[in-house]
mmCIF file of C-alpha atoms in Angstrom:
data_model
loop_
_atom_site.group_PDB
_atom_site.id
_atom_site.type_symbol
_atom_site.label_atom_id
_atom_site.label_comp_id
_atom_site.label_asym_id
_atom_site.label_seq_id
_atom_site.Cartn_x
_atom_site.Cartn_y
_atom_site.Cartn_z
ATOM 1 C CA MET A 1 3.246 -9.459 19.703
ATOM 2 C CA ILE A 2 -0.085 -8.340 21.219
ATOM 3 C CA GLY A 3 -3.411 -9.728 21.991
ATOM 4 C CA ILE A 4 -6.710 -7.780 21.544
ATOM 5 C CA LYS A 5 -10.234 -9.220 22.483
ATOM 6 C CA HIS A 6 -12.429 -9.575 19.239
ATOM 7 C CA ALA A 7 -15.452 -7.345 18.824
ATOM 8 C CA ASN A 8 -17.629 -10.322 19.829
ATOM 9 C CA GLY A 9 -16.139 -10.140 23.438
ATOM 10 C CA ARG A 10 -15.052 -13.681 23.308
ATOM 11 C CA ASP A 11 -12.533 -14.497 20.792
ATOM 12 C CA TRP A 12 -8.949 -13.015 20.471
ATOM 13 C CA TRP A 13 -6.853 -11.314 17.914
ATOM 14 C CA VAL A 14 -3.004 -12.179 18.107
ATOM 15 C CA ILE A 15 -1.029 -9.729 16.094
ATOM 16 C CA THR A 16 2.712 -9.714 15.259
ATOM 17 C CA HIS A 17 4.952 -8.047 12.577
ATOM 18 C CA GLN A 18 6.986 -9.816 10.125
ATOM 19 C CA TYR A 19 10.652 -8.963 10.183
ATOM 20 C CA ASN A 20 12.163 -7.130 7.192
ATOM 21 C CA SER A 21 8.792 -6.109 5.785
ATOM 22 C CA ASN A 22 5.920 -3.906 6.330
ATOM 23 C CA SER A 23 3.386 -6.766 7.000
ATOM 24 C CA PHE A 24 1.331 -7.498 10.097
ATOM 25 C CA TYR A 25 0.106 -11.074 10.697
ATOM 26 C CA TYR A 26 -3.258 -11.450 12.315
ATOM 27 C CA TYR A 27 -4.617 -14.704 13.965
ATOM 28 C CA ILE A 28 -7.960 -15.287 15.587
ATOM 29 C CA ILE A 29 -8.292 -17.623 18.563
ATOM 30 C CA SER A 30 -11.754 -19.074 19.319
ATOM 31 C CA PRO A 31 -13.246 -22.240 20.717
ATOM 32 C CA PHE A 32 -12.936 -23.710 17.375
ATOM 33 C CA GLY A 33 -9.065 -23.269 17.285
ATOM 34 C CA ILE A 34 -6.548 -20.928 15.820
ATOM 35 C CA ASN A 35 -7.421 -19.405 12.456
ATOM 36 C CA GLY A 36 -5.173 -17.392 10.146
ATOM 37 C CA PRO A 37 -2.855 -15.650 9.426
ATOM 38 C CA ILE A 38 -4.501 -12.666 7.603
ATOM 39 C CA ILE A 39 -1.559 -10.715 6.217
ATOM 40 C CA GLN A 40 -1.707 -6.996 5.779
ATOM 41 C CA ALA A 41 0.935 -4.857 4.230
ATOM 42 C CA ILE A 42 0.683 -1.351 5.962
ATOM 43 C CA GLY A 43 3.085 1.292 7.150
ATOM 44 C CA ASP A 44 6.953 1.329 6.903
ATOM 45 C CA SER A 45 9.071 -1.794 6.568
ATOM 46 C CA VAL A 46 10.707 -2.908 9.736
ATOM 47 C CA THR A 47 14.407 -3.798 9.204
ATOM 48 C CA ALA A 48 17.642 -3.891 11.064
ATOM 49 C CA ASP A 49 16.952 -3.924 14.780
ATOM 50 C CA GLY A 50 13.382 -2.874 14.492
ATOM 51 C CA TYR A 51 12.064 -6.121 15.840
ATOM 52 C CA ALA A 52 13.282 -5.043 19.391
ATOM 53 C CA GLY A 53 10.864 -2.753 21.114
ATOM 54 C CA GLN A 54 7.209 -3.017 22.014
ATOM 55 C CA MET A 55 3.573 -2.938 20.675
ATOM 56 C CA ALA A 56 0.744 -1.504 22.684
ATOM 57 C CA VAL A 57 -2.957 -1.111 22.423
ATOM 58 C CA ASN A 58 -5.322 1.555 23.917
ATOM 59 C CA GLU A 59 -7.861 0.655 26.409
ATOM 60 C CA ASP A 60 -10.856 0.478 24.052
ATOM 61 C CA GLY A 61 -8.854 -1.572 21.464
ATOM 62 C CA THR A 62 -9.137 0.990 18.714
ATOM 63 C CA LYS A 63 -5.484 2.102 18.357
ATOM 64 C CA ILE A 64 -2.144 0.193 18.096
ATOM 65 C CA VAL A 65 1.374 1.702 18.429
ATOM 66 C CA PHE A 66 4.507 -0.104 17.310
ATOM 67 C CA ALA A 67 7.832 0.980 18.692
ATOM 68 C CA GLY A 68 11.077 -0.285 17.223
ATOM 69 C CA VAL A 69 14.547 0.663 17.953
ATOM 70 C CA ASN A 70 15.719 1.639 14.549
ATOM 71 C CA GLY A 71 13.445 4.743 14.739
ATOM 72 C CA HIS A 72 10.055 3.378 14.168
ATOM 73 C CA LEU A 73 7.062 4.797 16.172
ATOM 74 C CA GLN A 74 4.087 3.641 13.968
ATOM 75 C CA LEU A 75 0.452 4.590 15.013
ATOM 76 C CA TYR A 76 -2.560 2.895 13.642
ATOM 77 C CA ASP A 77 -6.325 2.667 14.133
ATOM 78 C CA PHE A 78 -7.530 -0.949 14.634
ATOM 79 C CA ASP A 79 -10.791 -2.619 13.715
ATOM 80 C CA ARG A 80 -11.718 -5.205 16.399
ATOM 81 C CA CYS A 81 -14.172 -6.679 14.012
ATOM 82 C CA SER A 82 -12.049 -7.290 10.849
ATOM 83 C CA GLY A 83 -8.742 -7.214 12.707
ATOM 84 C CA LEU A 84 -7.255 -4.856 10.241
ATOM 85 C CA LEU A 85 -5.113 -1.646 10.658
ATOM 86 C CA SER A 86 -5.747 1.729 9.111
ATOM 87 C CA ASN A 87 -4.649 5.426 9.119
ATOM 88 C CA PHE A 88 -0.959 4.830 9.500
ATOM 89 C CA LEU A 89 1.079 7.668 11.040
ATOM 90 C CA GLN A 90 4.789 7.464 11.474
ATOM 91 C CA LEU A 91 5.890 9.404 14.535
ATOM 92 C CA GLY A 92 9.426 8.376 14.542
ATOM 93 C CA ASN A 93 12.186 9.169 12.175
ATOM 94 C CA PRO A 94 15.100 6.589 11.615
ATOM 95 C CA GLN A 95 17.328 9.517 10.324
ATOM 96 C CA ASP A 96 17.291 11.338 13.565
ATOM 97 C CA SER A 97 19.654 10.890 16.416
ATOM 98 C CA VAL A 98 19.650 8.098 19.107
ATOM 99 C CA HIS A 99 16.705 9.983 20.698
ATOM 100 C CA ASP A 100 14.416 8.687 17.991
ATOM 101 C CA SER A 101 15.506 5.061 18.713
ATOM 102 C CA TYR A 102 12.235 4.083 20.410
ATOM 103 C CA TYR A 103 11.791 0.968 22.471
ATOM 104 C CA GLY A 104 8.814 1.395 24.969
ATOM 105 C CA CYS A 105 5.391 2.736 24.316
ATOM 106 C CA SER A 106 1.953 2.947 26.107
ATOM 107 C CA PHE A 107 -1.488 4.793 25.872
ATOM 108 C CA SER A 108 -3.059 6.800 28.705
ATOM 109 C CA PRO A 109 -6.185 5.177 30.291
ATOM 110 C CA GLU A 110 -8.418 7.640 28.345
ATOM 111 C CA GLY A 111 -6.517 7.058 25.164
ATOM 112 C CA THR A 112 -5.774 10.758 24.497
ATOM 113 C CA ILE A 113 -1.965 10.580 25.161
ATOM 114 C CA LEU A 114 0.685 8.397 23.720
ATOM 115 C CA TYR A 115 3.884 7.866 25.657
ATOM 116 C CA ALA A 116 7.087 6.539 23.942
ATOM 117 C CA SER A 117 10.574 6.131 25.217
ATOM 118 C CA THR A 118 14.024 5.886 23.744
ATOM 119 C CA PRO A 119 16.603 4.240 25.882
ATOM 120 C CA ASP A 120 17.325 7.684 27.522
ATOM 121 C CA SER A 121 14.293 9.813 27.260
ATOM 122 C CA LEU A 122 10.470 9.694 27.706
ATOM 123 C CA PHE A 123 8.056 11.620 25.564
ATOM 124 C CA GLN A 124 4.408 12.365 25.323
ATOM 125 C CA PHE A 125 2.405 12.898 22.098
ATOM 126 C CA ASP A 126 -1.084 14.511 22.215
ATOM 127 C CA LEU A 127 -3.452 12.255 20.262
ATOM 128 C CA THR A 128 -6.057 15.022 20.045
ATOM 129 C CA ALA A 129 -3.723 17.516 18.459
ATOM 130 C CA ALA A 130 -4.212 18.511 14.799
ATOM 131 C CA ASN A 131 -0.380 17.607 14.315
ATOM 132 C CA ILE A 132 0.266 14.595 16.480
ATOM 133 C CA LYS A 133 3.929 14.345 15.538
ATOM 134 C CA ALA A 134 4.555 17.989 16.174
ATOM 135 C CA SER A 135 3.088 17.618 19.772
ATOM 136 C CA LYS A 136 5.958 15.508 20.946
ATOM 137 C CA THR A 137 6.955 16.647 24.430
ATOM 138 C CA LEU A 138 9.948 15.653 26.560
ATOM 139 C CA ILE A 139 8.846 14.481 30.046
ATOM 140 C CA ALA A 140 12.008 12.880 31.395
ATOM 141 C CA GLY A 141 15.630 12.777 30.187
ATOM 142 C CA CYS A 142 17.558 15.288 28.229
ATOM 143 C CA PRO A 143 20.127 15.463 25.271
ATOM 144 C CA GLY A 144 22.587 13.899 27.556
ATOM 145 C CA GLY A 145 20.249 11.120 28.545
ATOM 146 C CA MET A 146 18.726 10.130 31.799
ATOM 147 C CA PRO A 147 20.864 10.680 34.849
ATOM 148 C CA GLY A 148 23.743 8.197 35.435
ATOM 149 C CA ASP A 149 23.592 4.849 33.783
ATOM 150 C CA ILE A 150 19.873 4.551 33.421
ATOM 151 C CA LEU A 151 18.116 3.055 30.331
ATOM 152 C CA ILE A 152 14.457 3.198 29.799
ATOM 153 C CA GLY A 153 12.522 -0.087 28.787
ATOM 154 C CA GLN A 154 9.128 -1.248 28.221
ATOM 155 C CA HIS A 155 5.684 0.292 29.622
ATOM 156 C CA GLN A 156 2.710 -1.376 31.167
ATOM 157 C CA ILE A 157 -0.653 0.209 32.135
ATOM 158 C CA SER A 158 -2.094 -1.234 35.238
ATOM 159 C CA PRO A 159 -5.569 -1.551 36.815
ATOM 160 C CA ASP A 160 -4.786 1.526 38.999
ATOM 161 C CA SER A 161 -4.640 3.625 35.802
ATOM 162 C CA LYS A 162 -0.972 4.353 36.207
ATOM 163 C CA ILE A 163 1.713 3.412 33.745
ATOM 164 C CA TYR A 164 4.740 1.468 35.141
ATOM 165 C CA ILE A 165 8.009 1.580 33.320
ATOM 166 C CA ALA A 166 11.038 -0.871 33.469
ATOM 167 C CA LEU A 167 14.420 0.511 33.740
ATOM 168 C CA SER A 168 17.974 -0.951 33.402
ATOM 169 C CA SER A 169 21.527 0.077 32.923
ATOM 170 C CA HIS A 170 24.341 -0.222 30.404
ATOM 171 C CA SER A 171 25.956 -2.781 32.804
ATOM 172 C CA LEU A 172 23.195 -5.541 32.413
ATOM 173 C CA PHE A 173 22.367 -7.698 35.342
ATOM 174 C CA SER A 174 23.935 -5.288 37.938
ATOM 175 C CA CYS A 175 21.659 -5.764 40.909
ATOM 176 C CA ASP A 176 20.964 -2.301 42.070
ATOM 177 C CA SER A 177 17.922 0.008 42.628
ATOM 178 C CA LEU A 178 17.285 0.366 38.795
ATOM 179 C CA VAL A 179 16.349 -3.259 38.401
ATOM 180 C CA THR A 180 14.694 -3.673 41.739
ATOM 181 C CA HIS A 181 12.212 -0.853 41.161
ATOM 182 C CA LEU A 182 9.814 0.437 38.480
ATOM 183 C CA SER A 183 9.223 3.996 37.465
ATOM 184 C CA VAL A 184 5.676 5.277 37.334
ATOM 185 C CA ILE A 185 3.665 7.760 35.452
ATOM 186 C CA ASN A 186 1.076 8.722 38.181
ATOM 187 C CA ASN A 187 -1.245 10.795 36.187
ATOM 188 C CA PRO A 188 -0.931 9.696 32.534
ATOM 189 C CA ASP A 189 -4.082 11.464 31.165
ATOM 190 C CA ILE A 190 -2.528 14.846 31.975
ATOM 191 C CA LEU A 191 -0.378 16.531 29.403
ATOM 192 C CA GLY A 192 3.122 17.925 30.258
ATOM 193 C CA ILE A 193 4.935 17.395 33.622
ATOM 194 C CA GLY A 194 1.574 17.227 35.429
ATOM 195 C CA CYS A 195 1.571 13.578 34.408
ATOM 196 C CA ASN A 196 3.827 13.190 37.402
ATOM 197 C CA PHE A 197 6.581 10.820 36.191
ATOM 198 C CA SER A 198 8.296 9.415 39.253
ATOM 199 C CA PRO A 199 11.430 7.342 38.343
ATOM 200 C CA ILE A 200 12.807 4.418 40.379
ATOM 201 C CA SER A 201 9.842 4.774 42.885
ATOM 202 C CA PHE A 202 7.987 1.525 43.059
ATOM 203 C CA PRO A 203 9.947 -1.340 44.808
ATOM 204 C CA LEU A 204 9.355 -4.920 43.566
ATOM 205 C CA ILE A 205 8.727 -7.475 46.277
ATOM 206 C CA ASN A 206 11.410 -9.669 47.699
ATOM 207 C CA CYS A 207 14.074 -7.650 45.715
ATOM 208 C CA SER A 208 12.939 -9.068 42.398
ATOM 209 C CA GLU A 209 14.611 -7.736 39.391
ATOM 210 C CA VAL A 210 13.537 -6.658 35.833
ATOM 211 C CA TYR A 211 15.573 -5.710 32.928
ATOM 212 C CA PHE A 212 13.918 -3.669 30.169
ATOM 213 C CA GLY A 213 10.942 -5.992 29.677
ATOM 214 C CA LEU A 214 7.516 -6.203 31.453
ATOM 215 C CA PRO A 215 4.670 -8.855 31.192
ATOM 216 C CA ASN A 216 2.730 -8.642 27.867
ATOM 217 C CA MET A 217 -0.825 -8.192 29.428
ATOM 218 C CA PRO A 218 -3.958 -7.734 27.194
ATOM 219 C CA ASN A 219 -7.135 -6.077 28.354
ATOM 220 C CA TYR A 220 -9.124 -8.845 29.659
ATOM 221 C CA ASN A 221 -11.993 -6.501 30.495
ATOM 222 C CA LEU A 222 -12.608 -5.233 26.969
ATOM 223 C CA SER A 223 -16.267 -5.815 26.156
ATOM 224 C CA SER A 224 -18.109 -6.694 22.884
ATOM 225 C CA LEU A 225 -19.272 -4.229 20.377
ATOM 226 C CA VAL A 226 -23.012 -5.220 20.668
ATOM 227 C CA GLY A 227 -24.836 -4.966 17.453
ATOM 228 C CA SER A 228 -21.842 -5.043 15.212
ATOM 229 C CA VAL A 229 -21.797 -7.407 12.171
ATOM 230 C CA CYS A 230 -19.217 -9.577 13.931
ATOM 231 C CA ASP A 231 -21.163 -9.530 17.333
ATOM 232 C CA THR A 232 -21.382 -13.319 16.900
ATOM 233 C CA VAL A 233 -21.845 -14.115 20.603
ATOM 234 C CA THR A 234 -24.249 -11.694 22.011
ATOM 235 C CA ALA A 235 -26.298 -11.106 18.708
ATOM 236 C CA VAL A 236 -29.827 -12.389 19.016
ATOM 237 C CA GLU A 237 -32.897 -12.370 16.670
ATOM 238 C CA ASP A 238 -34.574 -8.939 16.409
ATOM 239 C CA ILE A 239 -37.540 -9.332 18.714
ATOM 240 C CA ARG A 240 -39.437 -6.879 16.554
ATOM 241 C CA ASN A 241 -39.824 -9.750 13.917
ATOM 242 C CA ASN A 242 -40.681 -12.484 16.324
ATOM 243 C CA TYR A 243 -39.713 -15.386 14.107
ATOM 244 C CA SER A 244 -37.222 -18.104 14.268
ATOM 245 C CA ILE A 245 -34.226 -18.517 11.839
ATOM 246 C CA ASN A 246 -32.448 -21.927 11.595
ATOM 247 C CA ILE A 247 -29.060 -22.019 10.043
ATOM 248 C CA PHE A 248 -27.527 -25.547 9.488
ATOM 249 C CA PRO A 249 -25.406 -27.586 9.435
ATOM 250 C CA ASN A 250 -22.662 -25.842 11.533
ATOM 251 C CA PRO A 251 -19.896 -26.857 10.971
ATOM 252 C CA VAL A 252 -20.813 -26.913 7.185
ATOM 253 C CA THR A 253 -19.053 -28.705 4.308
ATOM 254 C CA ASN A 254 -20.596 -28.085 1.014
ATOM 255 C CA GLN A 255 -24.166 -26.499 1.582
ATOM 256 C CA LEU A 256 -25.498 -24.063 4.149
ATOM 257 C CA ASN A 257 -29.174 -24.113 4.661
ATOM 258 C CA ILE A 258 -31.328 -21.320 6.002
ATOM 259 C CA LYS A 259 -34.882 -21.832 6.949
ATOM 260 C CA THR A 260 -37.274 -19.443 8.672
ATOM 261 C CA SER A 261 -41.006 -19.417 9.867
ATOM 262 C CA ASN A 262 -41.429 -15.942 8.250
ATOM 263 C CA VAL A 263 -42.081 -15.450 4.600
ATOM 264 C CA GLN A 264 -40.864 -11.888 4.606
ATOM 265 C CA LEU A 265 -38.183 -11.134 1.957
ATOM 266 C CA SER A 266 -34.812 -11.336 3.512
ATOM 267 C CA GLU A 267 -31.166 -11.387 2.421
ATOM 268 C CA ILE A 268 -28.290 -13.487 3.899
ATOM 269 C CA THR A 269 -24.634 -12.315 3.435
ATOM 270 C CA LEU A 270 -21.544 -14.349 4.219
ATOM 271 C CA TYR A 271 -18.243 -12.577 5.272
ATOM 272 C CA ASP A 272 -14.782 -13.771 6.030
ATOM 273 C CA ILE A 273 -13.253 -12.778 9.266
ATOM 274 C CA ALA A 274 -11.675 -9.697 7.495
ATOM 275 C CA SER A 275 -15.267 -8.513 6.815
ATOM 276 C CA ARG A 276 -15.051 -9.099 3.005
ATOM 277 C CA LYS A 277 -18.202 -10.042 1.367
ATOM 278 C CA LEU A 278 -18.103 -13.541 -0.105
ATOM 279 C CA LEU A 279 -21.677 -14.813 -0.784
ATOM 280 C CA GLN A 280 -25.091 -13.005 -0.938
ATOM 281 C CA GLN A 281 -28.555 -14.434 -1.552
ATOM 282 C CA THR A 282 -32.172 -13.296 -1.204
ATOM 283 C CA PHE A 283 -34.807 -15.604 0.138
ATOM 284 C CA SER A 284 -38.294 -15.831 1.669
ATOM 285 C CA SER A 285 -38.894 -18.871 3.820
ATOM 286 C CA SER A 286 -35.725 -20.946 2.912
ATOM 287 C CA THR A 287 -32.557 -21.065 0.787
ATOM 288 C CA SER A 288 -29.202 -22.543 0.660
ATOM 289 C CA LEU A 289 -25.546 -21.308 0.107
ATOM 290 C CA ASN A 290 -23.081 -23.329 -1.869
ATOM 291 C CA THR A 291 -20.010 -23.330 0.387
ATOM 292 C CA SER A 292 -18.071 -25.902 -1.410
ATOM 293 C CA GLN A 293 -15.514 -23.332 -2.916
ATOM 294 C CA LEU A 294 -14.788 -21.826 0.492
ATOM 295 C CA ALA A 295 -11.538 -22.560 2.360
ATOM 296 C CA LYS A 296 -11.681 -24.125 5.900
ATOM 297 C CA GLY A 297 -12.147 -21.578 8.490
ATOM 298 C CA ILE A 298 -14.486 -19.361 10.261
ATOM 299 C CA TYR A 299 -17.090 -17.028 8.513
ATOM 300 C CA LEU A 300 -19.595 -14.627 9.587
ATOM 301 C CA TYR A 301 -23.204 -14.244 8.340
ATOM 302 C CA GLN A 302 -25.619 -11.472 8.539
ATOM 303 C CA ILE A 303 -29.367 -11.658 7.813
ATOM 304 C CA THR A 304 -31.222 -8.536 6.946
ATOM 305 C CA ASN A 305 -34.795 -7.562 5.877
ATOM 306 C CA LYS A 306 -36.724 -4.358 5.482
ATOM 307 C CA ASN A 307 -36.426 -3.733 9.363
ATOM 308 C CA GLY A 308 -32.530 -3.894 9.195
ATOM 309 C CA ILE A 309 -30.290 -6.570 10.613
ATOM 310 C CA VAL A 310 -32.311 -9.462 12.263
ATOM 311 C CA LYS A 311 -29.636 -11.988 12.881
ATOM 312 C CA THR A 312 -25.765 -12.368 12.827
ATOM 313 C CA GLY A 313 -23.627 -15.269 13.670
ATOM 314 C CA LYS A 314 -20.620 -17.503 12.948
ATOM 315 C CA VAL A 315 -20.244 -20.473 10.681
ATOM 316 C CA VAL A 316 -17.277 -22.958 10.647
ATOM 317 C CA LYS A 317 -16.357 -24.418 7.296
ATOM 318 C CA GLU A 318 -14.832 -27.920 7.581
#
């Protein structure tokens, strides 16, 4: 499960994957409550032990990676406005050896490098390469695995632009340096060994212990996409037009009214949160949309005229 800030800079997408299918579930969390799920079938089906692993998001919220221990390493583009994935690329191979049984994953701060780990090896993928899958490079570990009894767990990028990785051992809950320290990728934006992976190097305070997992921290600092169709918080009227637009009632039940002080020919379009066009109507000074057939939920509107987009916003259907 992961959280990504919506393109409006306020709401949140929460994304998870259904077991024994290829379906992602998307929920949107806003001041109006929880809406969803939107269900999207994309990528390869996750079966067997594929539910164990990690999902990660790059720093600008445009890519998602899904690592599952039955060999899945699924890379996608993500649309923060619609909440939908695209451009699926499978970087793993369930038919390969244990070294393709991925568990942890992370993106470098600049988003150009993907890190993925099996229980015994850490790899890099160059996301700028023409063939991303072929760019796979071993950073730590070997065919015999990591030294000793080491197992590699989940990854987490931190505000210091380093990536921290949890380790454990085959003997779970054995209190030793493996579980009282994190490993660190010190320069994660550098390809090859220059990324400076330092195993068992960051001590946890008060001899705290960690086993495979790390906190699932979203990027709270991700900003809005100003001017996008779903920029429903920061969007304002285009000052070039210098006229008011009143849309009411909101929340709406059966009829959404639009009134403006300008008589210029305009058009209002209503979208669902997946950016699918539902209703469209041309008007001059006023009009109304019949919303009685719409399901309860959150909808986006966009008003345009000859100057382009003059207003966007959000409507709640009760």
